[in-house]
Short mmCIF file of N, CA, C and O in Angstrom, two decimals:
data_model
loop_
_atom_site.label_atom_id
_atom_site.label_comp_id
_atom_site.label_asym_id
_atom_site.label_seq_id
_atom_site.Cartn_x
_atom_site.Cartn_y
_atom_site.Cartn_z
N HIS A 1 0.58 10.47 -20.69
CA HIS A 1 -0.27 9.42 -20.17
C HIS A 1 0.14 8.97 -18.78
O HIS A 1 -0.53 8.15 -18.18
N SER A 2 1.24 9.43 -18.27
CA SER A 2 1.75 9.00 -16.97
C SER A 2 1.46 10.07 -15.92
O SER A 2 1.66 11.26 -16.16
N SER A 3 1.03 9.63 -14.75
CA SER A 3 0.78 10.58 -13.66
C SER A 3 2.06 11.28 -13.24
O SER A 3 2.06 12.47 -12.91
N PHE A 4 3.18 10.54 -13.24
CA PHE A 4 4.45 11.13 -12.83
C PHE A 4 4.87 12.24 -13.80
O PHE A 4 5.31 13.30 -13.37
N VAL A 5 4.72 11.98 -15.09
CA VAL A 5 5.06 13.00 -16.09
C VAL A 5 4.11 14.18 -15.98
O VAL A 5 4.53 15.34 -16.08
N THR A 6 2.84 13.91 -15.74
CA THR A 6 1.86 14.99 -15.59
C THR A 6 2.23 15.91 -14.44
O THR A 6 2.17 17.13 -14.56
N VAL A 7 2.60 15.33 -13.30
CA VAL A 7 3.00 16.14 -12.14
C VAL A 7 4.24 16.95 -12.48
O VAL A 7 4.32 18.14 -12.16
N PHE A 8 5.21 16.33 -13.15
CA PHE A 8 6.44 17.04 -13.51
C PHE A 8 6.17 18.20 -14.46
O PHE A 8 6.66 19.31 -14.26
N VAL A 9 5.36 17.96 -15.48
CA VAL A 9 5.08 19.00 -16.47
C VAL A 9 4.20 20.10 -15.87
O VAL A 9 4.40 21.29 -16.14
N SER A 10 3.25 19.73 -15.02
CA SER A 10 2.32 20.72 -14.47
C SER A 10 2.93 21.55 -13.34
O SER A 10 2.64 22.74 -13.23
N TYR A 11 3.75 20.92 -12.49
CA TYR A 11 4.23 21.61 -11.28
C TYR A 11 5.74 21.80 -11.24
O TYR A 11 6.26 22.37 -10.28
N GLY A 12 6.44 21.34 -12.26
CA GLY A 12 7.87 21.55 -12.34
C GLY A 12 8.64 20.61 -11.43
O GLY A 12 8.10 19.70 -10.79
N LEU A 13 9.93 20.87 -11.36
CA LEU A 13 10.82 20.01 -10.59
C LEU A 13 10.49 20.04 -9.10
O LEU A 13 10.47 18.99 -8.44
N VAL A 14 10.19 21.21 -8.56
CA VAL A 14 9.89 21.32 -7.13
C VAL A 14 8.61 20.54 -6.79
O VAL A 14 8.59 19.76 -5.83
N GLY A 15 7.57 20.73 -7.57
CA GLY A 15 6.33 20.00 -7.33
C GLY A 15 6.52 18.50 -7.48
O GLY A 15 5.97 17.71 -6.71
N PHE A 16 7.31 18.09 -8.47
CA PHE A 16 7.58 16.67 -8.68
C PHE A 16 8.34 16.08 -7.50
O PHE A 16 8.03 14.98 -7.04
N LEU A 17 9.33 16.81 -6.99
CA LEU A 17 10.09 16.31 -5.85
C LEU A 17 9.22 16.21 -4.59
O LEU A 17 9.34 15.26 -3.82
N ILE A 18 8.32 17.15 -4.39
CA ILE A 18 7.38 17.07 -3.26
C ILE A 18 6.46 15.87 -3.43
O ILE A 18 6.21 15.13 -2.48
N TRP A 19 5.95 15.66 -4.63
CA TRP A 19 5.08 14.51 -4.93
C TRP A 19 5.81 13.19 -4.67
O TRP A 19 5.27 12.27 -4.04
N MET A 20 7.06 13.10 -5.14
CA MET A 20 7.83 11.88 -4.95
C MET A 20 8.15 11.66 -3.47
O MET A 20 8.13 10.53 -2.98
N ARG A 21 8.41 12.73 -2.74
CA ARG A 21 8.69 12.62 -1.31
C ARG A 21 7.46 12.06 -0.58
O ARG A 21 7.57 11.21 0.30
N LEU A 22 6.28 12.53 -0.96
CA LEU A 22 5.05 12.03 -0.38
C LEU A 22 4.89 10.54 -0.67
O LEU A 22 4.60 9.74 0.23
N LEU A 23 5.08 10.15 -1.92
CA LEU A 23 4.92 8.75 -2.29
C LEU A 23 5.95 7.85 -1.60
O LEU A 23 5.62 6.77 -1.12
N ILE A 24 7.19 8.31 -1.53
CA ILE A 24 8.23 7.51 -0.88
C ILE A 24 7.97 7.38 0.61
O ILE A 24 8.12 6.30 1.19
N SER A 25 7.53 8.46 1.26
CA SER A 25 7.23 8.37 2.70
C SER A 25 6.05 7.44 2.95
O SER A 25 6.03 6.69 3.93
N MET A 26 5.06 7.45 2.04
CA MET A 26 3.93 6.53 2.18
C MET A 26 4.40 5.09 2.02
O MET A 26 3.97 4.20 2.77
N LEU A 27 5.29 4.84 1.08
CA LEU A 27 5.80 3.49 0.87
C LEU A 27 6.58 3.00 2.08
O LEU A 27 6.37 1.88 2.56
N TYR A 28 7.48 3.82 2.60
CA TYR A 28 8.27 3.41 3.76
C TYR A 28 7.43 3.21 5.01
O TYR A 28 7.66 2.28 5.78
N SER A 29 6.43 4.04 5.21
CA SER A 29 5.57 3.85 6.37
C SER A 29 4.75 2.57 6.22
O SER A 29 4.50 1.87 7.19
N GLY A 30 4.37 2.23 5.00
CA GLY A 30 3.66 0.99 4.76
C GLY A 30 4.53 -0.23 5.01
O GLY A 30 4.09 -1.23 5.57
N ILE A 31 5.79 -0.16 4.60
CA ILE A 31 6.71 -1.28 4.82
C ILE A 31 6.90 -1.52 6.31
O ILE A 31 6.92 -2.66 6.77
N ARG A 32 7.01 -0.45 7.08
CA ARG A 32 7.21 -0.59 8.53
C ARG A 32 5.96 -1.04 9.25
O ARG A 32 6.05 -1.69 10.29
N ARG A 33 4.80 -0.73 8.74
CA ARG A 33 3.57 -0.94 9.49
C ARG A 33 2.70 -2.08 8.98
O ARG A 33 2.21 -2.87 9.74
N ASN A 34 2.46 -2.12 7.68
CA ASN A 34 1.43 -3.01 7.17
C ASN A 34 1.80 -3.44 5.75
O ASN A 34 1.65 -2.69 4.81
N LEU A 35 2.27 -4.67 5.61
CA LEU A 35 2.74 -5.12 4.31
C LEU A 35 1.60 -5.28 3.30
O LEU A 35 1.81 -5.15 2.10
N PHE A 36 0.39 -5.55 3.75
CA PHE A 36 -0.75 -5.64 2.83
C PHE A 36 -0.95 -4.31 2.11
O PHE A 36 -1.22 -4.27 0.91
N SER A 37 -0.81 -3.23 2.84
CA SER A 37 -1.01 -1.92 2.22
C SER A 37 0.09 -1.60 1.21
O SER A 37 -0.15 -0.83 0.28
N VAL A 38 1.26 -2.21 1.35
CA VAL A 38 2.32 -2.00 0.36
C VAL A 38 1.90 -2.57 -0.99
O VAL A 38 2.16 -1.98 -2.03
N GLY A 39 1.21 -3.71 -0.97
CA GLY A 39 0.70 -4.28 -2.21
C GLY A 39 -0.28 -3.35 -2.90
O GLY A 39 -0.26 -3.20 -4.13
N ILE A 40 -1.13 -2.71 -2.10
CA ILE A 40 -2.07 -1.73 -2.66
C ILE A 40 -1.30 -0.56 -3.28
O ILE A 40 -1.59 -0.13 -4.39
N PHE A 41 -0.31 -0.07 -2.56
CA PHE A 41 0.48 1.06 -3.04
C PHE A 41 1.20 0.72 -4.34
O PHE A 41 1.21 1.51 -5.28
N ILE A 42 1.79 -0.47 -4.41
CA ILE A 42 2.52 -0.87 -5.62
C ILE A 42 1.58 -0.97 -6.81
O ILE A 42 1.91 -0.57 -7.92
N GLY A 43 0.37 -1.48 -6.58
CA GLY A 43 -0.61 -1.56 -7.66
C GLY A 43 -1.00 -0.19 -8.18
O GLY A 43 -1.08 0.03 -9.40
N VAL A 44 -1.23 0.73 -7.27
CA VAL A 44 -1.59 2.10 -7.67
C VAL A 44 -0.42 2.76 -8.39
O VAL A 44 -0.59 3.41 -9.43
N ALA A 45 0.80 2.58 -7.88
CA ALA A 45 1.98 3.18 -8.51
C ALA A 45 2.20 2.62 -9.91
O ALA A 45 2.55 3.36 -10.83
N ALA A 46 1.97 1.32 -10.08
CA ALA A 46 2.12 0.71 -11.40
C ALA A 46 1.10 1.30 -12.38
O ALA A 46 1.41 1.54 -13.54
N TYR A 47 -0.11 1.52 -11.90
CA TYR A 47 -1.13 2.15 -12.75
C TYR A 47 -0.72 3.57 -13.12
O TYR A 47 -0.89 4.00 -14.27
N TRP A 48 -0.17 4.30 -12.16
CA TRP A 48 0.22 5.69 -12.40
C TRP A 48 1.36 5.81 -13.39
O TRP A 48 1.53 6.85 -14.03
N VAL A 49 2.20 4.78 -13.52
CA VAL A 49 3.30 4.84 -14.48
C VAL A 49 2.77 4.87 -15.90
O VAL A 49 3.32 5.54 -16.76
N THR A 50 1.68 4.14 -16.15
CA THR A 50 1.19 4.02 -17.52
C THR A 50 -0.07 4.83 -17.81
O THR A 50 -0.47 4.93 -18.97
N HIS A 51 -0.71 5.37 -16.79
CA HIS A 51 -1.96 6.12 -16.99
C HIS A 51 -1.93 7.40 -16.15
O HIS A 51 -1.26 7.46 -15.13
N ASN A 52 -2.71 8.38 -16.56
CA ASN A 52 -2.87 9.57 -15.76
C ASN A 52 -4.07 9.35 -14.84
O ASN A 52 -5.20 9.65 -15.20
N GLY A 53 -3.81 8.84 -13.66
CA GLY A 53 -4.87 8.52 -12.73
C GLY A 53 -5.16 9.62 -11.73
O GLY A 53 -5.95 9.42 -10.81
N LEU A 54 -4.55 10.77 -11.90
CA LEU A 54 -4.72 11.86 -10.93
C LEU A 54 -6.15 12.39 -10.92
O LEU A 54 -6.60 12.95 -9.93
N ARG A 55 -6.87 12.22 -12.02
CA ARG A 55 -8.25 12.69 -12.10
C ARG A 55 -9.25 11.61 -11.74
O ARG A 55 -10.45 11.84 -11.78
N ASN A 56 -8.77 10.43 -11.38
CA ASN A 56 -9.63 9.30 -11.08
C ASN A 56 -9.95 9.26 -9.58
O ASN A 56 -9.07 9.04 -8.76
N THR A 57 -11.20 9.45 -9.23
CA THR A 57 -11.62 9.52 -7.83
C THR A 57 -11.31 8.23 -7.07
O THR A 57 -10.91 8.27 -5.91
N VAL A 58 -11.48 7.10 -7.73
CA VAL A 58 -11.26 5.82 -7.06
C VAL A 58 -9.82 5.70 -6.58
O VAL A 58 -9.55 5.20 -5.48
N LEU A 59 -8.87 6.19 -7.37
CA LEU A 59 -7.48 6.11 -6.94
C LEU A 59 -7.21 6.97 -5.71
O LEU A 59 -6.44 6.59 -4.83
N TRP A 60 -7.85 8.13 -5.62
CA TRP A 60 -7.67 8.96 -4.43
C TRP A 60 -8.30 8.30 -3.21
O TRP A 60 -7.79 8.42 -2.09
N ILE A 61 -9.39 7.57 -3.41
CA ILE A 61 -9.99 6.82 -2.30
C ILE A 61 -9.05 5.71 -1.86
O ILE A 61 -8.89 5.47 -0.65
N ILE A 62 -8.41 5.04 -2.81
CA ILE A 62 -7.44 3.99 -2.47
C ILE A 62 -6.27 4.59 -1.69
O ILE A 62 -5.82 4.03 -0.69
N ILE A 63 -5.77 5.74 -2.13
CA ILE A 63 -4.66 6.39 -1.41
C ILE A 63 -5.09 6.78 0.01
O ILE A 63 -4.35 6.58 0.97
N ALA A 64 -6.29 7.32 0.16
CA ALA A 64 -6.79 7.69 1.49
C ALA A 64 -6.92 6.45 2.37
O ALA A 64 -6.54 6.46 3.55
N THR A 65 -7.41 5.36 1.81
CA THR A 65 -7.53 4.11 2.56
C THR A 65 -6.16 3.61 2.98
O THR A 65 -5.97 3.16 4.11
N TYR A 66 -5.20 3.68 2.08
CA TYR A 66 -3.83 3.29 2.38
C TYR A 66 -3.27 4.09 3.56
O TYR A 66 -2.68 3.53 4.48
N MET A 67 -3.49 5.40 3.52
CA MET A 67 -2.97 6.25 4.60
C MET A 67 -3.68 5.96 5.91
O MET A 67 -3.04 5.93 6.97
N ILE A 68 -4.99 5.69 5.88
CA ILE A 68 -5.72 5.36 7.10
C ILE A 68 -5.25 4.03 7.66
O ILE A 68 -5.07 3.89 8.88
N MET A 69 -5.01 3.04 6.79
CA MET A 69 -4.52 1.74 7.25
C MET A 69 -3.17 1.89 7.94
O MET A 69 -2.94 1.31 9.00
N ASN A 70 -2.28 2.67 7.36
CA ASN A 70 -0.97 2.87 7.97
C ASN A 70 -1.07 3.64 9.27
O ASN A 70 -0.38 3.35 10.23
N HIS A 71 -1.96 4.63 9.32
CA HIS A 71 -2.12 5.41 10.54
C HIS A 71 -2.69 4.56 11.67
O HIS A 71 -2.22 4.63 12.81
N SER A 72 -3.68 3.73 11.37
CA SER A 72 -4.26 2.87 12.40
C SER A 72 -3.26 1.82 12.86
O SER A 72 -3.20 1.48 14.04
N ALA A 73 -2.44 1.29 11.94
CA ALA A 73 -1.40 0.34 12.33
C ALA A 73 -0.37 1.01 13.22
O ALA A 73 0.14 0.41 14.18
N GLU A 74 -0.08 2.27 12.95
CA GLU A 74 0.87 3.02 13.77
C GLU A 74 0.32 3.22 15.18
O GLU A 74 1.02 3.05 16.16
N LYS A 75 -0.97 3.58 15.28
CA LYS A 75 -1.60 3.77 16.58
C LYS A 75 -1.62 2.48 17.37
O LYS A 75 -1.36 2.47 18.56
N GLU A 76 -1.94 1.36 16.72
CA GLU A 76 -1.96 0.07 17.40
C GLU A 76 -0.58 -0.31 17.90
O GLU A 76 -0.43 -0.82 19.00
N GLY A 77 0.44 -0.03 17.11
CA GLY A 77 1.81 -0.31 17.53
C GLY A 77 2.23 0.54 18.71
O GLY A 77 2.92 0.08 19.62
N THR A 78 1.77 1.77 18.76
CA THR A 78 2.08 2.66 19.87
C THR A 78 1.39 2.19 21.15
O THR A 78 1.99 2.17 22.21
N ARG A 79 0.15 1.78 21.03
CA ARG A 79 -0.58 1.28 22.20
C ARG A 79 0.04 0.00 22.72
O ARG A 79 0.16 -0.20 23.92
N ALA A 80 0.44 -0.89 21.82
CA ALA A 80 1.04 -2.15 22.23
C ALA A 80 2.36 -1.93 22.96
O ALA A 80 2.71 -2.68 23.85
N ALA A 81 3.07 -0.88 22.56
CA ALA A 81 4.33 -0.58 23.21
C ALA A 81 4.14 0.14 24.54
O ALA A 81 5.08 0.30 25.30
N GLY A 82 2.92 0.57 24.83
CA GLY A 82 2.64 1.25 26.09
C GLY A 82 3.02 2.71 26.10
O GLY A 82 3.14 3.33 27.15
N ASN A 83 3.21 3.28 24.94
CA ASN A 83 3.63 4.68 24.86
C ASN A 83 2.46 5.65 24.81
O ASN A 83 2.65 6.84 24.89
N GLU A 84 1.25 5.14 24.65
CA GLU A 84 0.10 6.02 24.54
C GLU A 84 -0.79 5.81 25.77
O GLU A 84 -1.06 4.71 26.17
N THR A 85 -1.21 6.90 26.33
CA THR A 85 -2.08 6.80 27.50
C THR A 85 -3.52 6.66 27.06
O THR A 85 -3.93 7.29 26.08
N GLU A 86 -4.27 5.85 27.73
CA GLU A 86 -5.68 5.66 27.43
C GLU A 86 -6.48 6.81 28.03
O GLU A 86 -6.19 7.26 29.13
N PRO A 87 -7.51 7.30 27.35
CA PRO A 87 -8.32 8.37 27.90
C PRO A 87 -9.11 7.86 29.11
O PRO A 87 -9.53 6.71 29.15
N SER A 88 -9.31 8.74 30.09
CA SER A 88 -10.05 8.33 31.27
C SER A 88 -11.47 8.76 31.25
O SER A 88 -11.93 9.52 30.52
#
């Protein structure tokens, strides 16, 4: 019933470690960029502990939204620091 167990059983230790690396990197990028998105991530992760949400389209949309929010926050931070050149 758990997404984490499903990934482990379906893809083995290597697949599980890749999956966990993805989730951990998403969490850390959210902490550095946008704390609101961390709340979304924690909610999804809590659901995944008790349910197999990998087949649920809405959860993948939430994950995509989370990644877009973090990416846009990263771009805004880069522009504010003056490290990105504006197109002419």
